[in-house]
Amino acid sequence: MSGGGPPRKRNFKIEAFKHRVELDPKYAERTWKVLEHAIHEIYNHNASGLSFEELYRSAYNMVLHKYGEKLYDGLQNTMTWRLKEISKSIEAAQGGLFLEELNAKWKDHNKALQMIRDILMYMDRTYVPSFHRTPVHELGLNLWRDHIIHSPMILSRLLDTLLDLIHRERMGEVINRGLMRSITKMLMDLGPAVYQDDFEKPFLAVSASFYSGESQEFIECCDCGNYLKKAERRLNEEMERVSHYLDAGSEAKITSVVEKEMIANHMHRLVHMENSGLVNMLVDDKYRDLGRMYALFRRVPDGLSTIRDVMTSYLRETGKQLVMDPESLKDPVEFVQRLLNEKDKHDKIISVAFGNDKTFQNALNSSFEYFINLNNRSPEFISLYVDDKLRKGLKGATEEDVEVILDKVMMLFRYLQEKDVFEKYYKQHLAKRLLSGKTISDDAERSMIVKLKTECGYQFTSKLEGMFTDMKTSQDTMLDFYAKKSEELGDGPTLDVHILTTGSWPTQPSPPCNLPTEILTVCEKFRAYYLGTHNGRRLTWQTNMGTADIKATFGKGQKHELNVSTYQMCVLMLFNNADGLTYKDIERDTEIPASDLKRCLQSLACVKGKNVLRKEPMSKDISEDDTFYFNDKFTSKLVKVKIGTVVAQKESEPEKQGDPPTG
Amino acid sequence: MLGKGDHHQPQEEEEDTGGVVKLISAEGFEFVIDKKAAMVSNTLRNMLTSPGGFSETRQGEVRFPEIPTHILEKICQYFYWSLHYSSGKETAEFPIEPEITLELMMAANYLDT
């Protein structure tokens, strides 16, 4: 059709194809046959002679000319027929080769499927969506599933083979994991439902009964520690199995089966097992076994709470025995040390084996709180423990060590319900330490006060701090006193005064006694000095608290320096003026209260090695009819002799120092 | 239009799919293009990557008995145009002469490109 007008554009005709395509069914049938042949060739591994383009074009033509349905149905039928043949060959496979044959044919099928889909791409793109057919690839998988996997002969055999292999591996054999991997992957490719229904569910059921049996066997013959080792091993095995040839989604399911069968079902029996259960592990510090138990029990409901409960009742029981044991009550320091040891032991267990689990910490704390308070002397004993440490126990220890010990003691302190009882005793013990100068380290003392303050607040420690202040002030006062008054005092006895603020210190009422004249003089000088500088105060001598160092000369001229209490000093000084005195004389002259006087005399006359006085009669006890003589024949290897006072009660009084020499 | 024989297209991109492929038109004209360019067409991509060794992959050439030379040429140009402008740096229109539109569309449909 050419004509007028500019010949710029040439007229075009529409001619789709060079080769005329006929639209009749016979052509369609022929075209289909070409494709059908190709499909067979593909399955026969004979594709090399085929031309992709030609096949693609054939399919293209069919679809274009509305023969899509014929093509699709033809495909479906051909593949189905093919798969039925394959199914027979798989069924025929002997014994061990069954899985391999299945796997090999699956690989072939996949490859063929891809090729087929490629050449039928046009149909897949256009016909399939429009007519709501299953896409080629999916169709191929479904047909495989229906005709191979779900073929009755194959399905049960497949499942049995897989389960048998897994069982054998559990019993120690080595199996072909790669093959297993391919098979399970195949099942997953066919759809999660296939994997789950045809494999996973039966797998889990069989595993449950396997582990149920095995756990029963183990628990009859193993102790707790070994059983747990086996359980742990099986658990790890299953996880490893999943990672190698099962679908990842199975992991949680199979581990939960093992946990239930091996752990949850036997929890109580394990924990309470005689000679090897939880309590034994705790006693023997079996960290690894405990750690294993913790890790395993954690996985099951109520696992950890079971451990915790048994541990708690064990702690309470042993703690209770500890605090109620009459033996340990005899030695307070030992008592507290044992408590600290228990705490340390269990702290370590919780930290090493239980991963510092807070709930276990809490259980430990509550148990300690429970039994520590069962003994109402616990506060006193803890204070005595600290007293011991601050007097001698921590001698030579580094600052760090001191902190560590004090912190541990504080932990016990926190458990006490009667903290004010502790404070009362602590005050007494502290006073004694301060006044006798027997504390090893001021820093350590102060550190303890700080800790108590942090724990209980300022009110709790204000008096204790007052005591420290008094000590310091007294030192300064004495320096000043001697600086100002040394001429006046001359050669008199040397005085060392501690001025205690009433209210801060635990004092007992002190009835006055008659001090020797020499002492009295210097004491009054001090009083005058002090009240001169401090208005509105009142001083009371605590004669029941002091000490004295006296020089004494005995029969053969041997000199000794005696360290005695104030009362003892008053008694001894009387013998400067008389060789023998009756009890009543002494009582009248010193005015010391009767019970104190008796103890005083007892320590001076009745204690071996310390008998600077001689008593008539030589009985053990002091009676009001006794007479006392200065013991010329006294001997001692030591030059300085300390004469303590016989103790009447556990709580001994704090002392006040005084140093009058006498001749 | 050039005569029979090889018709080389300018190489726009690096040859990282390794190699070339020969496309032969209905009249027998051979166009040698990079595989990467050919893969712009989904059909050609499937063809070249399909397992199983169809004859095309083994011989490295594809015959299109249905596609005329001038259309095939245009299509090859389109492949390179697509590669060049797919990075999105610049845009330019791909020139299509109106008279070949329909044939081109049909070939494009066939080649899924």
mmCIF file of C-alpha atoms in Angstrom, chain A residues 8-10 12-19 21 42 47-57 60 64 111 114-115 117-119 121-122 125-126, chain B residues 26-27 42-43 46-56 58 62-68 70 98-100 102-103 106-112:
data_model
loop_
_atom_site.group_PDB
_atom_site.id
_atom_site.type_symbol
_atom_site.label_atom_id
_atom_site.label_comp_id
_atom_site.label_asym_id
_atom_site.label_seq_id
_atom_site.Cartn_x
_atom_site.Cartn_y
_atom_site.Cartn_z
ATOM 1 C CA ARG A 8 9.187 8.748 5.020
ATOM 2 C CA LYS A 9 7.252 6.229 6.934
ATOM 3 C CA ARG A 10 6.889 2.944 5.395
ATOM 4 C CA PHE A 12 3.896 -1.632 8.227
ATOM 5 C CA LYS A 13 1.966 -4.730 8.268
ATOM 6 C CA ILE A 14 1.517 -6.889 11.231
ATOM 7 C CA GLU A 15 2.849 -10.264 10.690
ATOM 8 C CA ALA A 16 3.538 -11.911 13.982
ATOM 9 C CA PHE A 17 5.526 -14.806 12.878
ATOM 10 C CA LYS A 18 7.471 -15.753 9.890
ATOM 11 C CA HIS A 19 6.213 -19.183 10.176
ATOM 12 C CA VAL A 21 0.991 -20.756 12.962
ATOM 13 C CA ILE A 42 14.531 -34.595 30.326
ATOM 14 C CA ALA A 47 18.221 -33.046 27.261
ATOM 15 C CA SER A 48 21.349 -32.187 25.404
ATOM 16 C CA GLY A 49 19.813 -32.731 22.043
ATOM 17 C CA LEU A 50 16.940 -30.395 22.746
ATOM 18 C CA SER A 51 16.673 -26.795 21.758
ATOM 19 C CA PHE A 52 15.443 -24.586 24.530
ATOM 20 C CA GLU A 53 14.195 -21.973 22.168
ATOM 21 C CA GLU A 54 12.155 -24.411 20.156
ATOM 22 C CA LEU A 55 10.468 -25.858 23.206
ATOM 23 C CA TYR A 56 9.921 -22.501 24.745
ATOM 24 C CA ARG A 57 8.362 -21.299 21.544
ATOM 25 C CA TYR A 60 4.479 -20.073 24.029
ATOM 26 C CA LEU A 64 -0.959 -17.795 23.069
ATOM 27 C CA LYS A 111 16.582 -30.913 38.191
ATOM 28 C CA GLN A 114 13.559 -26.803 36.945
ATOM 29 C CA MET A 115 14.236 -27.458 33.313
ATOM 30 C CA ARG A 117 9.628 -24.914 34.405
ATOM 31 C CA ASP A 118 12.129 -22.936 32.405
ATOM 32 C CA ILE A 119 10.786 -24.025 29.113
ATOM 33 C CA MET A 121 7.969 -20.217 31.786
ATOM 34 C CA TYR A 122 5.499 -18.422 29.595
ATOM 35 C CA ARG A 125 3.715 -16.452 33.899
ATOM 36 C CA THR A 126 0.476 -15.976 32.106
ATOM 37 C CA ALA B 26 15.299 -15.387 11.532
ATOM 38 C CA GLU B 27 17.321 -14.307 8.509
ATOM 39 C CA ASN B 42 14.247 -13.388 31.687
ATOM 40 C CA THR B 43 13.661 -15.971 29.035
ATOM 41 C CA ASN B 46 16.436 -19.015 32.198
ATOM 42 C CA MET B 47 17.719 -20.521 29.045
ATOM 43 C CA LEU B 48 21.324 -19.825 29.843
ATOM 44 C CA THR B 49 21.123 -20.859 33.460
ATOM 45 C CA SER B 50 18.859 -23.834 33.118
ATOM 46 C CA PRO B 51 20.469 -27.057 34.271
ATOM 47 C CA GLY B 52 20.579 -29.999 31.999
ATOM 48 C CA GLY B 53 22.526 -28.770 29.077
ATOM 49 C CA PHE B 54 20.121 -27.735 26.370
ATOM 50 C CA SER B 55 21.738 -27.390 23.035
ATOM 51 C CA GLU B 56 21.911 -23.618 23.254
ATOM 52 C CA ARG B 58 26.377 -26.105 24.922
ATOM 53 C CA VAL B 62 20.448 -19.183 20.262
ATOM 54 C CA ARG B 63 18.375 -19.195 17.115
ATOM 55 C CA PHE B 64 15.206 -17.216 16.898
ATOM 56 C CA PRO B 65 13.374 -18.374 13.794
ATOM 57 C CA GLU B 66 10.536 -16.058 14.644
ATOM 58 C CA ILE B 67 12.360 -12.834 15.273
ATOM 59 C CA PRO B 68 13.322 -10.626 12.305
ATOM 60 C CA HIS B 70 15.779 -5.520 12.635
ATOM 61 C CA PRO B 98 6.662 3.698 15.729
ATOM 62 C CA GLU B 99 6.541 1.291 12.839
ATOM 63 C CA ILE B 100 8.325 -1.453 14.669
ATOM 64 C CA LEU B 102 4.125 -3.920 17.594
ATOM 65 C CA GLU B 103 6.676 -6.444 16.480
ATOM 66 C CA MET B 106 5.572 -9.128 20.717
ATOM 67 C CA ALA B 107 9.188 -10.072 20.751
ATOM 68 C CA ALA B 108 9.540 -8.466 24.122
ATOM 69 C CA ASN B 109 6.640 -10.478 25.389
ATOM 70 C CA TYR B 110 8.182 -13.590 24.016
ATOM 71 C CA LEU B 111 11.506 -12.840 25.588
ATOM 72 C CA ASP B 112 9.956 -11.570 28.805
#
